[in-house]
N, C-alpha and C. Protein backbone atom coordinates (compact mmCIF):
# COMPACT_ATOMS: atom_id res chain seq x y z
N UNK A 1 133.06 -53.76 61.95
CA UNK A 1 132.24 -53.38 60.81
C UNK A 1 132.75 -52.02 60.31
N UNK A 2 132.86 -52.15 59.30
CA UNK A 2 133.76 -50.48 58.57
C UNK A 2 132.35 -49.89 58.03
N UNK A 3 132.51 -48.87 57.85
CA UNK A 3 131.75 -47.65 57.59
C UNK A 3 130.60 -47.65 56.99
N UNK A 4 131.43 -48.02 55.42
CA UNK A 4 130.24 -48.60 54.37
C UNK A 4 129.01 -49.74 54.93
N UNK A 5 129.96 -50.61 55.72
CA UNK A 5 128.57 -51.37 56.33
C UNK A 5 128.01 -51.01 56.51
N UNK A 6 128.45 -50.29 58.20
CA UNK A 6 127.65 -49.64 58.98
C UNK A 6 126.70 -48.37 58.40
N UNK A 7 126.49 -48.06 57.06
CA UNK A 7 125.50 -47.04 56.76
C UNK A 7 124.99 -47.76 56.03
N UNK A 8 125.31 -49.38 55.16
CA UNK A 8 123.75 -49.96 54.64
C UNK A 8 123.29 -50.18 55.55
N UNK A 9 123.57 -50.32 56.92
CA UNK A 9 122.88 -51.21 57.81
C UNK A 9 121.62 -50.28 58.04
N UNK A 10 122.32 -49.17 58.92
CA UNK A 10 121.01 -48.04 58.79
C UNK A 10 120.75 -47.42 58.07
N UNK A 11 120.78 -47.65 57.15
CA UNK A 11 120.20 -47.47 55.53
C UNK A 11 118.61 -48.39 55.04
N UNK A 12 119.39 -49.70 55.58
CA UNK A 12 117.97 -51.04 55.54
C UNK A 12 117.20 -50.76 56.60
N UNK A 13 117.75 -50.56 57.98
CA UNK A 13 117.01 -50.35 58.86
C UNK A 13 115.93 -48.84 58.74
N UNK A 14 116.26 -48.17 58.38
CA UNK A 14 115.36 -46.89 57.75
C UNK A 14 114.20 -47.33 56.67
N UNK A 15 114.48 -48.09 55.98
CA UNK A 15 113.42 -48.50 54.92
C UNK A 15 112.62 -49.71 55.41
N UNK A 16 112.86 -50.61 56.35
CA UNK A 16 111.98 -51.50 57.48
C UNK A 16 111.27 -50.08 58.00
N UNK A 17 111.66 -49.36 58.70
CA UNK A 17 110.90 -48.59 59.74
C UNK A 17 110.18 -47.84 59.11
N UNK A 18 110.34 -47.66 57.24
CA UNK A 18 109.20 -46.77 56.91
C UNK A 18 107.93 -47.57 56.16
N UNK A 19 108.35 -48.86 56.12
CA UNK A 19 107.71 -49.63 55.37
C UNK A 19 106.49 -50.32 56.67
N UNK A 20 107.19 -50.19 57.74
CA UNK A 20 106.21 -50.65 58.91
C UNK A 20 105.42 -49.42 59.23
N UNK A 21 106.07 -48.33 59.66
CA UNK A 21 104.77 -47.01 59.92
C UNK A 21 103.81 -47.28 59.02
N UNK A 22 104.20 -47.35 57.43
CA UNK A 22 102.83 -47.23 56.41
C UNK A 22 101.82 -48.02 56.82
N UNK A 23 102.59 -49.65 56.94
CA UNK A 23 101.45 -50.17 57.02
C UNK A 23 100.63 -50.48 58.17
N UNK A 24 101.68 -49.97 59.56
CA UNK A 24 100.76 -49.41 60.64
C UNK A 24 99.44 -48.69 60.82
N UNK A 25 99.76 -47.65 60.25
CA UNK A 25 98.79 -47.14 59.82
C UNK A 25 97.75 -47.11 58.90
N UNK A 26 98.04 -48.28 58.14
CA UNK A 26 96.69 -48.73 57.74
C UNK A 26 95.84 -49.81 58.10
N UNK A 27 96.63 -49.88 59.93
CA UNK A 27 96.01 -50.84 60.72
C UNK A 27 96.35 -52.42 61.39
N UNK A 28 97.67 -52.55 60.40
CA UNK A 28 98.48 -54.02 60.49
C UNK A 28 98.77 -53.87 61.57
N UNK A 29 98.89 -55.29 62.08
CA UNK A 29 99.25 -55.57 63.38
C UNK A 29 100.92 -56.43 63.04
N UNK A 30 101.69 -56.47 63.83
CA UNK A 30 102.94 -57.13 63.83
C UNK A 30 102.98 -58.57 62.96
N UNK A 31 102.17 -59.38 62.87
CA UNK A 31 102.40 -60.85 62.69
C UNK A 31 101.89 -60.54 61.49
N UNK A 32 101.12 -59.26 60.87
CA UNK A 32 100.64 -59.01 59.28
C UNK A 32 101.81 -58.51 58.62
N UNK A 33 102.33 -57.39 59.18
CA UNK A 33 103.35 -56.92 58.59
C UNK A 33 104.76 -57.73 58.59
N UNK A 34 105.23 -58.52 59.49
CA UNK A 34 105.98 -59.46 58.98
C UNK A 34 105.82 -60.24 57.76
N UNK A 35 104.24 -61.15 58.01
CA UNK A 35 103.94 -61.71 56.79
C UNK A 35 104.21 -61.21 55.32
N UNK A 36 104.06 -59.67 55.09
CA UNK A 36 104.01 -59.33 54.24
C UNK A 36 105.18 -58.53 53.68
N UNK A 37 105.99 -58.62 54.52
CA UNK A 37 107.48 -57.82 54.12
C UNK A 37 107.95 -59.28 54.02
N UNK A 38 107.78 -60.65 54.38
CA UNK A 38 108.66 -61.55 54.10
C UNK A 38 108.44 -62.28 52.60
N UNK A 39 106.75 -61.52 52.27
CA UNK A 39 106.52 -62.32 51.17
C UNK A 39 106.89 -61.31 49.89
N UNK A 40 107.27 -60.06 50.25
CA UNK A 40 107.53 -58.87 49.04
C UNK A 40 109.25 -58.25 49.00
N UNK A 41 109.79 -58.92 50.00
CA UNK A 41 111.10 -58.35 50.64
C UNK A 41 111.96 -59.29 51.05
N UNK A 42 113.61 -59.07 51.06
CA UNK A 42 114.47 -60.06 51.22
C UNK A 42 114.92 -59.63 52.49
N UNK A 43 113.95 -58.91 53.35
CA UNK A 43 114.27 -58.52 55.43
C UNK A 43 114.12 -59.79 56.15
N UNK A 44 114.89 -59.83 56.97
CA UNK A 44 114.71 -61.07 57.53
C UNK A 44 113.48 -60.82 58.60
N UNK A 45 113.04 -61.50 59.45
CA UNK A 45 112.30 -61.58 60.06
C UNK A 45 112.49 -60.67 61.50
N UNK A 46 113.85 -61.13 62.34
CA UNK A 46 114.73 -60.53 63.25
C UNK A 46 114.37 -59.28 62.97
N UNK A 47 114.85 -58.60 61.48
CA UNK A 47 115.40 -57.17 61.30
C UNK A 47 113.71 -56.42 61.38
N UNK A 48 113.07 -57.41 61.21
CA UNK A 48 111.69 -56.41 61.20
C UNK A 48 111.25 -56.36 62.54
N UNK A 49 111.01 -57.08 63.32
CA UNK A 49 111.01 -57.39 64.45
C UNK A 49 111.22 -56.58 65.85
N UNK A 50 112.86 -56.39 64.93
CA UNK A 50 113.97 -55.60 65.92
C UNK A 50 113.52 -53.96 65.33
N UNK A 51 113.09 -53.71 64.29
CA UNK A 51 112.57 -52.21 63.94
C UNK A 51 111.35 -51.52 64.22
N UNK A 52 110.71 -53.13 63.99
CA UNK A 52 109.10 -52.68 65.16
C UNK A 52 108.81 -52.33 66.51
N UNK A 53 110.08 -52.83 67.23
CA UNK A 53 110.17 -52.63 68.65
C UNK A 53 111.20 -51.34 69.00
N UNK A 54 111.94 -50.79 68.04
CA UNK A 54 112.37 -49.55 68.02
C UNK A 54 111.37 -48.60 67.96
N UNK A 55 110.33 -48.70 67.03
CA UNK A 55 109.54 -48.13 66.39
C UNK A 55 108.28 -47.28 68.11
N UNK A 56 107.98 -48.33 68.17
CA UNK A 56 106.60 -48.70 69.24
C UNK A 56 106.83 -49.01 70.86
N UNK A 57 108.30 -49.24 71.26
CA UNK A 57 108.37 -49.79 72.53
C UNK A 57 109.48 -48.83 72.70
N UNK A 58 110.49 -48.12 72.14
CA UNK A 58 111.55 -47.40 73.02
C UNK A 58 110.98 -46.02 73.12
């Protein structure tokens, strides 16, 4: 993966992880906030998944 990838990648991954704090904090639980980034957003499911558990478990 060359460079440019590798900084959309954590580029997308930064905007999952701020889009999940918000709505953490306004109480969503995991299986809401998927729902609702899959129905407003082209994130896959994995990538939210994999950012929520960065987020909350490491």
């Amino acid at each position: 993966m060359d460079k440019i990838q590798e900084a959309r990648k954590l580029e997308r991954e930064q905007i999952i992880k701020e889009i999940i704090q918000k709505l953490s904090h306004k109480g969503y639980h995991l299986n809401r906030i998927i729902t609702i980034m899959l129905d407003l957003t082209k994130f896959k499911t994995y990538e939210i998944t994999k950012c929520y558990h960065e987020l909350y478990f490491k």
